[in-house]
Each structure stands twice: as C-alpha cells, then as structure tokens.
Amino acid sequence: MKKVRKAVFPVGGLGTRFLPATKAMPKEMLPVVDKPLIQYAVDEAREAGIEQMIFVTGRGKSAIEDHFDISYELETTLSERGKSLDAIEGTRFAPGEIIYVRQQDPIGLGHAIWCARHIVGDEPFAIFLPDELMVGSPGCMKQMVEAYDKVGGNIVCGYEVPETETHKYGIITPGKVDGPLVEVKALVEKPVQGTAPSNLMIPGRYILQPEVMRILETQARGAGNEIQLTDAMAQMIGTQPFHAYAFGGQRFDCGDKAGFITANISLALERPDMAPTIREYLKGV
Ligand code: UTP
C-alpha cells in the first residue's frame, strides 16, 4: 500500500461570502487570531507526515505564495532589532516542497482537484479545504492517515452535527462501524430535514485514491453548476474501500462569517496571553 505523501490545497475559489474582505485578499489568508487559515492547514499536513504540498491557486492569490516564501526584508529587520524569528516559524519550505498549479476558471472544487492530477500522479493523496479549521490533538489528518495505514482505500473525515443541521451538508450513509471508522455506503448531498441517513457530515479533509482524477476528467457539472468533488467520490463507492473517520475534535467553518468569528473567539480563549482580556470582554457583553 502506497503512503500518503502528497496533499492538495484548493485555494482558487473567489470567497464571495466574505466580500469585501476578499476582494483583493485570498480568503485563505484571513487570520484566526494571528495565523492565516492556510497555515493552520499546512501545519496539520506537516504533522500528518505530508511531504509535498500542492496549492491550486488562481488570480489574486499571490499573497499565499509570498507567505510561504523568504521575506529577506522582514528577517533582516527582525534580526537587526534583536527580535526572534519564531513568529514566522513554519512558513519556510525547501524548494519543491510546495508546488503551485493555476486553476484558470474557478468552476468548482472537483475541477480544482483535477487541476493537480499530473503532480499527484499515481498515488493516494490528501485534500485540505483550508477554510475548514479542524482543531484536535493529534490533528485531524494525522488521525486519518493512521486509519488509512490500517484500511487503505478512500477515507473522508466525518463530523457529527446535530440532526437539525444535517440538511446543510453532504451526509454519509453509514455501513459497518469499527471504532471511529465507519464504512460509507453512499453520500447524500443536503438531505431534506428529517431524512438524513446519519448525522455524520463531511468537512474538508479527504484521503483519496488517484482513480478519482480519472472520474473528474469527464465529470459533468452538478449542484450550483460547478464540478463537484462529492459527485466523483460517490462513483468510487462500491469499487474501492470507502470509509469515514469520525473526528472527535473541533471544527470551525471559517468560510462562513459566524464560523470565522467563533473560531477566533475559541482559539483566543486558549491563548494565555490574551484569554483574560477576551473573557472579561465577553462577560461584559
Ligand atoms: P468554497 O465554496 O468554500 O469557497 O470552497 P469559495 O467558492 O471560494 O467561497 P464562497 O462560497 O464564494 O464564499 C472550498 C475551498 O475550495 C476552493 C476554495 O478556495 C476553498 O478553499 N475552491 C473552490 C477552488 O479552489 N476552486 C473552485 O472552483 C472552488
């Protein structure tokens, strides 16, 4: 069984729900406390043993490339002033560890993933949607990779949501359950309230086999007139092992304004340097 060495980060979307903030700045660079969303995802990937990060970018996304590059001016100035470089730890990569591919036309997540097909090649790969912030110890992808090393095939993250919310998400039809691993029988997109086959939704973490690229090659547009990753994954069920890994940590949907603010408050309350001030303020309001 091949190891999961590569990860795709689709960052080519327009981030329309966050306008005007995202007019000239990538949504993936929005900070939660003091770190951009994309760096949380990259840190999670490194922890999981990913060796090569493939970013699917688009126009107006160059701030992401700069973030993971050397900033000579900044480093020289910090050093001259005797300040630590710790704050930019984790933003440097050896040449070739990060690769950028351009998605010229943002016509859906499935299409964004397909843009990375030649770099992914013939091996399993991880996908991170950076606007979904997954908080856990060990991290979400590390847990998924450990599960993958036992069962192989395809593994999507599964996250429990209240029954009243299942109609907003892609939901798993479960088969056999073995601890956190749940066999996936089908995927149902936004089921009508009261009809959901489970309360396990799929947040933005996946480990997929390269065959999905072949399916995406001819995938027609689906919901929202976009090429959907879910439609391609659904076709793999039954032909290859397909599991969900029930993640027990926290999930914040930072592509949504309320989720983004919640993430900032929650992570700020974990930081000893600022928690007392924030807690005091929250009590007041
Ligand atoms: P979203 O649907 O949350 O992102 O896609 P969006 O389209 O940028 O946001 P809204 O809905 O307009 O506010 C999840 C991830 O997939 C990427 C996005 O950049 C985001 O990281 N994506 C989406 C692409 O790379 N290409 C696409 O065509 C669509």
PDB file of C-alpha atoms and ligand atoms in Angstrom:
ATOM      1  CA  MET A   1       0.000   0.000   0.000  1.00  0.00           C
ATOM      2  CA  LYS A   2       1.390   3.392  -1.019  1.00  0.00           C
ATOM      3  CA  LYS A   3       1.933   6.003   1.699  1.00  0.00           C
ATOM      4  CA  VAL A   4       0.079   9.333   1.660  1.00  0.00           C
ATOM      5  CA  ARG A   5       2.889  11.744   0.761  1.00  0.00           C
ATOM      6  CA  LYS A   6       1.103  14.484  -1.157  1.00  0.00           C
ATOM      7  CA  ALA A   7      -1.673  16.895  -0.300  1.00  0.00           C
ATOM      8  CA  VAL A   8      -3.765  19.196  -2.457  1.00  0.00           C
ATOM      9  CA  PHE A   9      -4.938  22.543  -1.074  1.00  0.00           C
ATOM     10  CA  PRO A  10      -7.580  24.058  -3.342  1.00  0.00           C
ATOM     11  CA  VAL A  11      -7.312  27.826  -2.853  1.00  0.00           C
ATOM     12  CA  GLY A  12      -8.658  29.034  -6.186  1.00  0.00           C
ATOM     13  CA  GLY A  13     -12.172  29.991  -5.036  1.00  0.00           C
ATOM     14  CA  LEU A  14     -13.492  33.561  -5.061  1.00  0.00           C
ATOM     15  CA  GLY A  15     -14.577  33.686  -1.408  1.00  0.00           C
ATOM     16  CA  THR A  16     -17.727  35.629  -2.279  1.00  0.00           C
ATOM     17  CA  ARG A  17     -19.285  35.121   1.160  1.00  0.00           C
ATOM     18  CA  PHE A  18     -16.507  37.210   2.648  1.00  0.00           C
ATOM     19  CA  LEU A  19     -16.676  40.241   0.387  1.00  0.00           C
ATOM     20  CA  PRO A  20     -15.469  42.946   0.566  1.00  0.00           C
ATOM     21  CA  ALA A  21     -12.624  41.444   2.706  1.00  0.00           C
ATOM     22  CA  THR A  22     -11.761  39.007  -0.085  1.00  0.00           C
ATOM     23  CA  LYS A  23     -11.837  41.439  -2.996  1.00  0.00           C
ATOM     24  CA  ALA A  24      -8.046  41.776  -3.111  1.00  0.00           C
ATOM     25  CA  MET A  25      -7.025  39.292  -0.403  1.00  0.00           C
ATOM     26  CA  PRO A  26      -7.395  35.496  -0.587  1.00  0.00           C
ATOM     27  CA  LYS A  27      -9.972  34.101   1.823  1.00  0.00           C
ATOM     28  CA  GLU A  28      -7.364  31.532   2.862  1.00  0.00           C
ATOM     29  CA  MET A  29      -5.159  34.344   4.232  1.00  0.00           C
ATOM     30  CA  LEU A  30      -7.807  35.502   6.739  1.00  0.00           C
ATOM     31  CA  PRO A  31      -6.215  35.174  10.173  1.00  0.00           C
ATOM     32  CA  VAL A  32      -7.616  33.237  13.087  1.00  0.00           C
ATOM     33  CA  VAL A  33      -6.017  35.158  15.976  1.00  0.00           C
ATOM     34  CA  ASP A  34      -2.604  35.721  14.315  1.00  0.00           C
ATOM     35  CA  LYS A  35      -2.164  32.904  11.817  1.00  0.00           C
ATOM     36  CA  PRO A  36      -3.731  32.675   8.337  1.00  0.00           C
ATOM     37  CA  LEU A  37      -6.170  29.839   7.723  1.00  0.00           C
ATOM     38  CA  ILE A  38      -3.901  28.302   5.103  1.00  0.00           C
ATOM     39  CA  GLN A  39      -1.080  27.952   7.617  1.00  0.00           C
ATOM     40  CA  TYR A  40      -3.281  26.008  10.043  1.00  0.00           C
ATOM     41  CA  ALA A  41      -3.962  23.547   7.206  1.00  0.00           C
ATOM     42  CA  VAL A  42      -0.296  23.342   6.188  1.00  0.00           C
ATOM     43  CA  ASP A  43       0.772  22.769   9.825  1.00  0.00           C
ATOM     44  CA  GLU A  44      -1.821  19.975  10.075  1.00  0.00           C
ATOM     45  CA  ALA A  45      -0.431  18.428   6.870  1.00  0.00           C
ATOM     46  CA  ARG A  46       3.161  18.533   8.127  1.00  0.00           C
ATOM     47  CA  GLU A  47       2.119  16.904  11.403  1.00  0.00           C
ATOM     48  CA  ALA A  48       0.480  14.119   9.337  1.00  0.00           C
ATOM     49  CA  GLY A  49       3.763  13.434   7.501  1.00  0.00           C
ATOM     50  CA  ILE A  50       2.820  15.043   4.172  1.00  0.00           C
ATOM     51  CA  GLU A  51       5.970  15.717   2.158  1.00  0.00           C
ATOM     52  CA  GLN A  52       4.644  17.687  -0.801  1.00  0.00           C
ATOM     53  CA  MET A  53       2.014  20.435  -0.704  1.00  0.00           C
ATOM     54  CA  ILE A  54       0.208  21.204  -3.956  1.00  0.00           C
ATOM     55  CA  PHE A  55      -1.658  24.516  -3.986  1.00  0.00           C
ATOM     56  CA  VAL A  56      -4.316  25.034  -6.636  1.00  0.00           C
ATOM     57  CA  THR A  57      -4.399  28.809  -6.900  1.00  0.00           C
ATOM     58  CA  GLY A  58      -5.957  31.446  -9.123  1.00  0.00           C
ATOM     59  CA  ARG A  59      -5.654  35.126  -9.943  1.00  0.00           C
ATOM     60  CA  GLY A  60      -5.281  37.406  -6.924  1.00  0.00           C
ATOM     61  CA  LYS A  61      -3.847  34.662  -4.713  1.00  0.00           C
ATOM     62  CA  SER A  62      -0.180  35.626  -4.782  1.00  0.00           C
ATOM     63  CA  ALA A  63      -0.236  36.603  -1.076  1.00  0.00           C
ATOM     64  CA  ILE A  64      -0.311  32.849  -0.367  1.00  0.00           C
ATOM     65  CA  GLU A  65       2.889  32.283  -2.367  1.00  0.00           C
ATOM     66  CA  ASP A  66       4.582  35.203  -0.607  1.00  0.00           C
ATOM     67  CA  HIS A  67       3.508  33.895   2.789  1.00  0.00           C
ATOM     68  CA  PHE A  68       5.391  30.635   2.228  1.00  0.00           C
ATOM     69  CA  ASP A  69       8.487  32.325   0.794  1.00  0.00           C
ATOM     70  CA  ILE A  70      11.510  34.009   2.358  1.00  0.00           C
ATOM     71  CA  SER A  71      10.946  37.630   3.367  1.00  0.00           C
ATOM     72  CA  TYR A  72      14.512  38.979   3.406  1.00  0.00           C
ATOM     73  CA  GLU A  73      13.471  42.461   4.464  1.00  0.00           C
ATOM     74  CA  LEU A  74      11.436  41.206   7.405  1.00  0.00           C
ATOM     75  CA  GLU A  75      14.020  38.672   8.550  1.00  0.00           C
ATOM     76  CA  THR A  76      16.905  41.143   8.304  1.00  0.00           C
ATOM     77  CA  THR A  77      14.972  43.831  10.169  1.00  0.00           C
ATOM     78  CA  LEU A  78      13.870  41.447  12.939  1.00  0.00           C
ATOM     79  CA  SER A  79      17.454  40.191  13.338  1.00  0.00           C
ATOM     80  CA  GLU A  80      18.921  43.721  13.381  1.00  0.00           C
ATOM     81  CA  ARG A  81      16.461  44.679  16.116  1.00  0.00           C
ATOM     82  CA  GLY A  82      17.390  41.564  18.089  1.00  0.00           C
ATOM     83  CA  LYS A  83      13.873  40.151  17.745  1.00  0.00           C
ATOM     84  CA  SER A  84      13.048  36.473  17.452  1.00  0.00           C
ATOM     85  CA  LEU A  85      12.077  34.846  14.157  1.00  0.00           C
ATOM     86  CA  ASP A  86       9.796  32.391  15.984  1.00  0.00           C
ATOM     87  CA  ALA A  87       6.659  34.168  14.765  1.00  0.00           C
ATOM     88  CA  ILE A  88       7.403  33.189  11.166  1.00  0.00           C
ATOM     89  CA  GLU A  89       8.411  29.640  12.034  1.00  0.00           C
ATOM     90  CA  GLY A  90       6.567  27.163   9.817  1.00  0.00           C
ATOM     91  CA  THR A  91       6.325  29.454   6.794  1.00  0.00           C
ATOM     92  CA  ARG A  92       9.548  28.273   5.132  1.00  0.00           C
ATOM     93  CA  PHE A  93       9.850  25.298   2.799  1.00  0.00           C
ATOM     94  CA  ALA A  94      12.661  23.683   0.871  1.00  0.00           C
ATOM     95  CA  PRO A  95      12.369  24.206  -2.898  1.00  0.00           C
ATOM     96  CA  GLY A  96       9.961  21.644  -4.374  1.00  0.00           C
ATOM     97  CA  GLU A  97       8.084  21.002  -1.137  1.00  0.00           C
ATOM     98  CA  ILE A  98       5.374  23.409  -2.271  1.00  0.00           C
ATOM     99  CA  ILE A  99       4.103  23.368  -5.832  1.00  0.00           C
ATOM    100  CA  TYR A 100       1.605  25.780  -7.350  1.00  0.00           C
ATOM    101  CA  VAL A 101      -0.871  24.972 -10.097  1.00  0.00           C
ATOM    102  CA  ARG A 102      -3.239  27.527 -11.547  1.00  0.00           C
ATOM    103  CA  GLN A 103      -6.980  26.926 -11.857  1.00  0.00           C
ATOM    104  CA  GLN A 104      -7.764  29.478 -14.546  1.00  0.00           C
ATOM    105  CA  ASP A 105     -11.514  29.287 -14.054  1.00  0.00           C
ATOM    106  CA  PRO A 106     -12.947  28.554 -10.571  1.00  0.00           C
ATOM    107  CA  ILE A 107     -15.693  26.181 -11.706  1.00  0.00           C
ATOM    108  CA  GLY A 108     -15.828  24.014  -8.618  1.00  0.00           C
ATOM    109  CA  LEU A 109     -13.890  22.047  -6.040  1.00  0.00           C
ATOM    110  CA  GLY A 110     -13.823  18.902  -8.204  1.00  0.00           C
ATOM    111  CA  HIS A 111     -12.264  20.859 -11.046  1.00  0.00           C
ATOM    112  CA  ALA A 112      -9.707  22.435  -8.679  1.00  0.00           C
ATOM    113  CA  ILE A 113      -8.579  18.973  -7.526  1.00  0.00           C
ATOM    114  CA  TRP A 114      -8.380  17.724 -11.122  1.00  0.00           C
ATOM    115  CA  CYS A 115      -6.025  20.624 -11.956  1.00  0.00           C
ATOM    116  CA  ALA A 116      -3.422  18.871  -9.737  1.00  0.00           C
ATOM    117  CA  ARG A 117      -3.672  15.480 -11.498  1.00  0.00           C
ATOM    118  CA  HIS A 118      -0.233  15.475 -13.153  1.00  0.00           C
ATOM    119  CA  ILE A 119       1.524  16.348  -9.897  1.00  0.00           C
ATOM    120  CA  VAL A 120      -0.443  13.876  -7.806  1.00  0.00           C
ATOM    121  CA  GLY A 121       0.358  11.104 -10.320  1.00  0.00           C
ATOM    122  CA  ASP A 122      -0.483   7.543  -9.440  1.00  0.00           C
ATOM    123  CA  GLU A 123      -0.595   7.672  -5.663  1.00  0.00           C
ATOM    124  CA  PRO A 124      -3.079   8.290  -2.863  1.00  0.00           C
ATOM    125  CA  PHE A 125      -3.289  11.903  -1.782  1.00  0.00           C
ATOM    126  CA  ALA A 126      -4.820  14.064   0.907  1.00  0.00           C
ATOM    127  CA  ILE A 127      -7.061  17.083   0.344  1.00  0.00           C
ATOM    128  CA  PHE A 128      -7.405  20.004   2.762  1.00  0.00           C
ATOM    129  CA  LEU A 129     -10.071  22.684   2.410  1.00  0.00           C
ATOM    130  CA  PRO A 130      -8.277  25.442   4.305  1.00  0.00           C
ATOM    131  CA  ASP A 131     -11.430  27.336   5.234  1.00  0.00           C
ATOM    132  CA  GLU A 132     -12.420  24.396   7.444  1.00  0.00           C
ATOM    133  CA  LEU A 133     -10.357  24.729  10.600  1.00  0.00           C
ATOM    134  CA  MET A 134     -10.014  21.380  12.378  1.00  0.00           C
ATOM    135  CA  VAL A 135      -8.668  21.525  15.918  1.00  0.00           C
ATOM    136  CA  GLY A 136      -7.516  18.361  17.646  1.00  0.00           C
ATOM    137  CA  SER A 137      -4.581  16.628  19.216  1.00  0.00           C
ATOM    138  CA  PRO A 138      -3.292  14.751  17.306  1.00  0.00           C
ATOM    139  CA  GLY A 139      -4.508  16.741  14.324  1.00  0.00           C
ATOM    140  CA  CYS A 140      -7.373  15.568  12.154  1.00  0.00           C
ATOM    141  CA  MET A 141      -5.256  14.471   9.162  1.00  0.00           C
ATOM    142  CA  LYS A 142      -2.717  12.671  11.341  1.00  0.00           C
ATOM    143  CA  GLN A 143      -5.553  10.595  12.784  1.00  0.00           C
ATOM    144  CA  MET A 144      -6.911   9.954   9.285  1.00  0.00           C
ATOM    145  CA  VAL A 145      -3.502   8.869   7.929  1.00  0.00           C
ATOM    146  CA  GLU A 146      -3.115   6.428  10.841  1.00  0.00           C
ATOM    147  CA  ALA A 147      -6.516   4.965   9.975  1.00  0.00           C
ATOM    148  CA  TYR A 148      -5.536   4.864   6.285  1.00  0.00           C
ATOM    149  CA  ASP A 149      -2.403   2.879   7.109  1.00  0.00           C
ATOM    150  CA  LYS A 150      -4.703   0.164   8.508  1.00  0.00           C
ATOM    151  CA  VAL A 151      -7.525   0.026   5.936  1.00  0.00           C
ATOM    152  CA  GLY A 152      -6.278   1.824   2.796  1.00  0.00           C
ATOM    153  CA  GLY A 153      -8.743   2.894   0.086  1.00  0.00           C
ATOM    154  CA  ASN A 154     -10.532   6.212   0.434  1.00  0.00           C
ATOM    155  CA  ILE A 155     -11.172   7.948   3.757  1.00  0.00           C
ATOM    156  CA  VAL A 156     -13.188  11.105   4.275  1.00  0.00           C
ATOM    157  CA  CYS A 157     -13.427  12.893   7.569  1.00  0.00           C
ATOM    158  CA  GLY A 158     -16.809  12.503   9.273  1.00  0.00           C
ATOM    159  CA  TYR A 159     -18.011  15.086  11.756  1.00  0.00           C
ATOM    160  CA  GLU A 160     -21.102  14.767  13.939  1.00  0.00           C
ATOM    161  CA  VAL A 161     -23.588  17.612  13.674  1.00  0.00           C
ATOM    162  CA  PRO A 162     -26.998  17.977  15.359  1.00  0.00           C
ATOM    163  CA  GLU A 163     -29.898  16.460  13.362  1.00  0.00           C
ATOM    164  CA  THR A 164     -31.326  19.946  12.861  1.00  0.00           C
ATOM    165  CA  GLU A 165     -28.261  20.864  10.761  1.00  0.00           C
ATOM    166  CA  THR A 166     -27.823  17.826   8.507  1.00  0.00           C
ATOM    167  CA  HIS A 167     -29.755  19.484   5.631  1.00  0.00           C
ATOM    168  CA  LYS A 168     -26.862  21.951   5.138  1.00  0.00           C
ATOM    169  CA  TYR A 169     -24.158  19.374   4.367  1.00  0.00           C
ATOM    170  CA  GLY A 170     -23.006  16.307   2.472  1.00  0.00           C
ATOM    171  CA  ILE A 171     -24.009  13.398   4.731  1.00  0.00           C
ATOM    172  CA  ILE A 172     -22.724   9.826   4.944  1.00  0.00           C
ATOM    173  CA  THR A 173     -24.940   6.768   4.649  1.00  0.00           C
ATOM    174  CA  PRO A 174     -23.186   4.509   7.160  1.00  0.00           C
ATOM    175  CA  GLY A 175     -22.440   0.788   6.958  1.00  0.00           C
ATOM    176  CA  LYS A 176     -20.378  -1.218   9.447  1.00  0.00           C
ATOM    177  CA  VAL A 177     -18.839   0.725  12.319  1.00  0.00           C
ATOM    178  CA  ASP A 178     -15.429  -0.163  13.784  1.00  0.00           C
ATOM    179  CA  GLY A 179     -14.455   2.399  16.434  1.00  0.00           C
ATOM    180  CA  PRO A 180     -14.012   5.745  14.665  1.00  0.00           C
ATOM    181  CA  LEU A 181     -14.061   4.065  11.214  1.00  0.00           C
ATOM    182  CA  VAL A 182     -17.438   3.947   9.509  1.00  0.00           C
ATOM    183  CA  GLU A 183     -17.995   2.171   6.215  1.00  0.00           C
ATOM    184  CA  VAL A 184     -19.508   4.577   3.667  1.00  0.00           C
ATOM    185  CA  LYS A 185     -22.401   3.112   1.648  1.00  0.00           C
ATOM    186  CA  ALA A 186     -23.418   6.344  -0.078  1.00  0.00           C
ATOM    187  CA  LEU A 187     -23.126  10.121   0.097  1.00  0.00           C
ATOM    188  CA  VAL A 188     -26.239  12.266   0.233  1.00  0.00           C
ATOM    189  CA  GLU A 189     -25.914  15.959  -0.581  1.00  0.00           C
ATOM    190  CA  LYS A 190     -28.047  18.257   1.622  1.00  0.00           C
ATOM    191  CA  PRO A 191     -30.807  15.777   2.592  1.00  0.00           C
ATOM    192  CA  VAL A 192     -34.288  17.164   3.295  1.00  0.00           C
ATOM    193  CA  GLN A 193     -34.709  17.729   7.042  1.00  0.00           C
ATOM    194  CA  GLY A 194     -35.708  14.557   8.871  1.00  0.00           C
ATOM    195  CA  THR A 195     -34.471  12.225   6.086  1.00  0.00           C
ATOM    196  CA  ALA A 196     -30.696  12.228   6.753  1.00  0.00           C
ATOM    197  CA  PRO A 197     -29.182   8.704   6.843  1.00  0.00           C
ATOM    198  CA  SER A 198     -26.860   9.749   9.724  1.00  0.00           C
ATOM    199  CA  ASN A 199     -25.594  12.887  11.418  1.00  0.00           C
ATOM    200  CA  LEU A 200     -22.047  12.498  10.045  1.00  0.00           C
ATOM    201  CA  MET A 201     -21.239  15.344   7.674  1.00  0.00           C
ATOM    202  CA  ILE A 202     -18.078  15.579   5.567  1.00  0.00           C
ATOM    203  CA  PRO A 203     -15.888  18.537   6.486  1.00  0.00           C
ATOM    204  CA  GLY A 204     -12.936  19.395   4.282  1.00  0.00           C
ATOM    205  CA  ARG A 205     -10.481  16.564   4.858  1.00  0.00           C
ATOM    206  CA  TYR A 206     -10.095  13.627   2.491  1.00  0.00           C
ATOM    207  CA  ILE A 207      -7.646  10.854   1.560  1.00  0.00           C
ATOM    208  CA  LEU A 208      -8.450   9.662  -1.944  1.00  0.00           C
ATOM    209  CA  GLN A 209      -7.069   7.198  -4.448  1.00  0.00           C
ATOM    210  CA  PRO A 210      -5.773   8.630  -7.743  1.00  0.00           C
ATOM    211  CA  GLU A 211      -8.637   7.000  -9.698  1.00  0.00           C
ATOM    212  CA  VAL A 212     -10.798   9.945  -8.624  1.00  0.00           C
ATOM    213  CA  MET A 213      -8.832  12.051 -11.132  1.00  0.00           C
ATOM    214  CA  ARG A 214      -9.987   9.777 -13.971  1.00  0.00           C
ATOM    215  CA  ILE A 215     -13.595  10.234 -12.869  1.00  0.00           C
ATOM    216  CA  LEU A 216     -13.192  14.003 -12.569  1.00  0.00           C
ATOM    217  CA  GLU A 217     -11.817  14.090 -16.128  1.00  0.00           C
ATOM    218  CA  THR A 218     -15.314  13.561 -17.523  1.00  0.00           C
ATOM    219  CA  GLN A 219     -17.363  14.732 -14.545  1.00  0.00           C
ATOM    220  CA  ALA A 220     -20.342  16.848 -15.615  1.00  0.00           C
ATOM    221  CA  ARG A 221     -21.252  19.969 -13.670  1.00  0.00           C
ATOM    222  CA  GLY A 222     -23.517  19.313 -10.692  1.00  0.00           C
ATOM    223  CA  ALA A 223     -25.063  21.410  -7.918  1.00  0.00           C
ATOM    224  CA  GLY A 224     -24.503  25.157  -8.348  1.00  0.00           C
ATOM    225  CA  ASN A 225     -23.372  24.451 -11.945  1.00  0.00           C
ATOM    226  CA  GLU A 226     -19.954  23.505 -10.507  1.00  0.00           C
ATOM    227  CA  ILE A 227     -17.845  20.367 -10.952  1.00  0.00           C
ATOM    228  CA  GLN A 228     -18.384  18.699  -7.588  1.00  0.00           C
ATOM    229  CA  LEU A 229     -15.869  16.502  -5.786  1.00  0.00           C
ATOM    230  CA  THR A 230     -18.717  14.751  -3.952  1.00  0.00           C
ATOM    231  CA  ASP A 231     -20.195  13.508  -7.259  1.00  0.00           C
ATOM    232  CA  ALA A 232     -16.843  11.964  -8.256  1.00  0.00           C
ATOM    233  CA  MET A 233     -16.312  10.378  -4.816  1.00  0.00           C
ATOM    234  CA  ALA A 234     -19.807   8.884  -4.903  1.00  0.00           C
ATOM    235  CA  GLN A 235     -18.814   6.958  -8.052  1.00  0.00           C
ATOM    236  CA  MET A 236     -15.896   5.299  -6.253  1.00  0.00           C
ATOM    237  CA  ILE A 237     -18.099   3.790  -3.525  1.00  0.00           C
ATOM    238  CA  GLY A 238     -18.502   0.083  -4.202  1.00  0.00           C
ATOM    239  CA  THR A 239     -15.453  -0.113  -6.461  1.00  0.00           C
ATOM    240  CA  GLN A 240     -12.877   0.645  -3.739  1.00  0.00           C
ATOM    241  CA  PRO A 241     -12.904   0.554   0.095  1.00  0.00           C
ATOM    242  CA  PHE A 242     -14.533   3.768   1.323  1.00  0.00           C
ATOM    243  CA  HIS A 243     -14.642   4.846   4.962  1.00  0.00           C
ATOM    244  CA  ALA A 244     -15.377   7.888   7.053  1.00  0.00           C
ATOM    245  CA  TYR A 245     -13.183   8.644  10.033  1.00  0.00           C
ATOM    246  CA  ALA A 246     -15.252  10.136  12.843  1.00  0.00           C
ATOM    247  CA  PHE A 247     -13.159  13.043  14.109  1.00  0.00           C
ATOM    248  CA  GLY A 248     -13.777  13.901  17.747  1.00  0.00           C
ATOM    249  CA  GLY A 249     -12.071  17.309  17.844  1.00  0.00           C
ATOM    250  CA  GLN A 250     -13.473  20.711  16.995  1.00  0.00           C
ATOM    251  CA  ARG A 251     -14.443  22.034  13.577  1.00  0.00           C
ATOM    252  CA  PHE A 252     -14.951  25.650  12.551  1.00  0.00           C
ATOM    253  CA  ASP A 253     -16.361  26.604   9.164  1.00  0.00           C
ATOM    254  CA  CYS A 254     -14.271  29.699   8.562  1.00  0.00           C
ATOM    255  CA  GLY A 255     -15.700  30.202   5.058  1.00  0.00           C
ATOM    256  CA  ASP A 256     -18.791  31.390   6.903  1.00  0.00           C
ATOM    257  CA  LYS A 257     -18.688  34.678   8.825  1.00  0.00           C
ATOM    258  CA  ALA A 258     -20.242  33.355  12.050  1.00  0.00           C
ATOM    259  CA  GLY A 259     -17.945  30.300  11.984  1.00  0.00           C
ATOM    260  CA  PHE A 260     -14.926  32.528  11.435  1.00  0.00           C
ATOM    261  CA  ILE A 261     -15.753  34.790  14.394  1.00  0.00           C
ATOM    262  CA  THR A 262     -16.457  31.731  16.581  1.00  0.00           C
ATOM    263  CA  ALA A 263     -13.064  30.260  15.652  1.00  0.00           C
ATOM    264  CA  ASN A 264     -11.309  33.486  16.592  1.00  0.00           C
ATOM    265  CA  ILE A 265     -13.032  33.663  19.963  1.00  0.00           C
ATOM    266  CA  SER A 266     -12.488  29.992  20.715  1.00  0.00           C
ATOM    267  CA  LEU A 267      -8.779  29.986  19.823  1.00  0.00           C
ATOM    268  CA  ALA A 268      -8.189  33.333  21.552  1.00  0.00           C
ATOM    269  CA  LEU A 269      -9.594  31.819  24.746  1.00  0.00           C
ATOM    270  CA  GLU A 270      -6.912  29.110  24.505  1.00  0.00           C
ATOM    271  CA  ARG A 271      -4.118  31.706  24.478  1.00  0.00           C
ATOM    272  CA  PRO A 272      -2.830  32.610  27.921  1.00  0.00           C
ATOM    273  CA  ASP A 273      -1.535  35.996  26.684  1.00  0.00           C
ATOM    274  CA  MET A 274      -4.982  37.220  25.664  1.00  0.00           C
ATOM    275  CA  ALA A 275      -7.608  34.900  27.204  1.00  0.00           C
ATOM    276  CA  PRO A 276      -8.256  37.013  30.356  1.00  0.00           C
ATOM    277  CA  THR A 277      -8.917  40.184  28.296  1.00  0.00           C
ATOM    278  CA  ILE A 278     -11.228  38.396  25.853  1.00  0.00           C
ATOM    279  CA  ARG A 279     -13.074  36.540  28.633  1.00  0.00           C
ATOM    280  CA  GLU A 280     -13.608  39.800  30.510  1.00  0.00           C
ATOM    281  CA  TYR A 281     -14.966  41.465  27.381  1.00  0.00           C
ATOM    282  CA  LEU A 282     -17.303  38.549  26.603  1.00  0.00           C
ATOM    283  CA  LYS A 283     -18.678  38.596  30.148  1.00  0.00           C
ATOM    284  CA  GLY A 284     -19.384  42.289  29.710  1.00  0.00           C
ATOM    285  CA  VAL A 285     -21.395  41.870  26.514  1.00  0.00           C
TER     286      VAL A 285
HETATM  287  P1  UTP B   1     -15.803  27.213  -1.047  1.00  0.00           P
HETATM  288  O1  UTP B   1     -17.022  27.036  -1.847  1.00  0.00           O
HETATM  289  O2  UTP B   1     -15.948  27.256   0.437  1.00  0.00           O
HETATM  290  O3  UTP B   1     -15.009  28.523  -1.456  1.00  0.00           O
HETATM  291  O4  UTP B   1     -14.727  26.140  -1.462  1.00  0.00           O
HETATM  292  P2  UTP B   1     -15.362  29.761  -2.351  1.00  0.00           P
HETATM  293  O5  UTP B   1     -16.096  29.355  -3.577  1.00  0.00           O
HETATM  294  O6  UTP B   1     -14.067  30.471  -2.524  1.00  0.00           O
HETATM  295  O7  UTP B   1     -16.249  30.609  -1.342  1.00  0.00           O
HETATM  296  P3  UTP B   1     -17.647  31.343  -1.485  1.00  0.00           P
HETATM  297  O8  UTP B   1     -18.685  30.277  -1.318  1.00  0.00           O
HETATM  298  O9  UTP B   1     -17.683  32.062  -2.806  1.00  0.00           O
HETATM  299  O10 UTP B   1     -17.627  32.313  -0.328  1.00  0.00           O
HETATM  300  C1  UTP B   1     -13.881  25.444  -0.546  1.00  0.00           C
HETATM  301  C2  UTP B   1     -12.423  25.546  -0.971  1.00  0.00           C
HETATM  302  O11 UTP B   1     -12.274  25.165  -2.332  1.00  0.00           O
HETATM  303  C3  UTP B   1     -11.600  26.172  -3.059  1.00  0.00           C
HETATM  304  C4  UTP B   1     -11.795  27.470  -2.272  1.00  0.00           C
HETATM  305  O12 UTP B   1     -10.704  28.362  -2.496  1.00  0.00           O
HETATM  306  C5  UTP B   1     -11.866  26.965  -0.831  1.00  0.00           C
HETATM  307  O13 UTP B   1     -10.580  26.867  -0.251  1.00  0.00           O
HETATM  308  N1  UTP B   1     -12.154  26.244  -4.434  1.00  0.00           N
HETATM  309  C6  UTP B   1     -13.492  26.323  -4.645  1.00  0.00           C
HETATM  310  C7  UTP B   1     -11.282  26.245  -5.509  1.00  0.00           C
HETATM  311  O14 UTP B   1     -10.040  26.153  -5.344  1.00  0.00           O
HETATM  312  N2  UTP B   1     -11.799  26.323  -6.771  1.00  0.00           N
HETATM  313  C8  UTP B   1     -13.128  26.405  -7.010  1.00  0.00           C
HETATM  314  O15 UTP B   1     -13.516  26.468  -8.198  1.00  0.00           O
HETATM  315  C9  UTP B   1     -13.994  26.401  -5.913  1.00  0.00           C
END
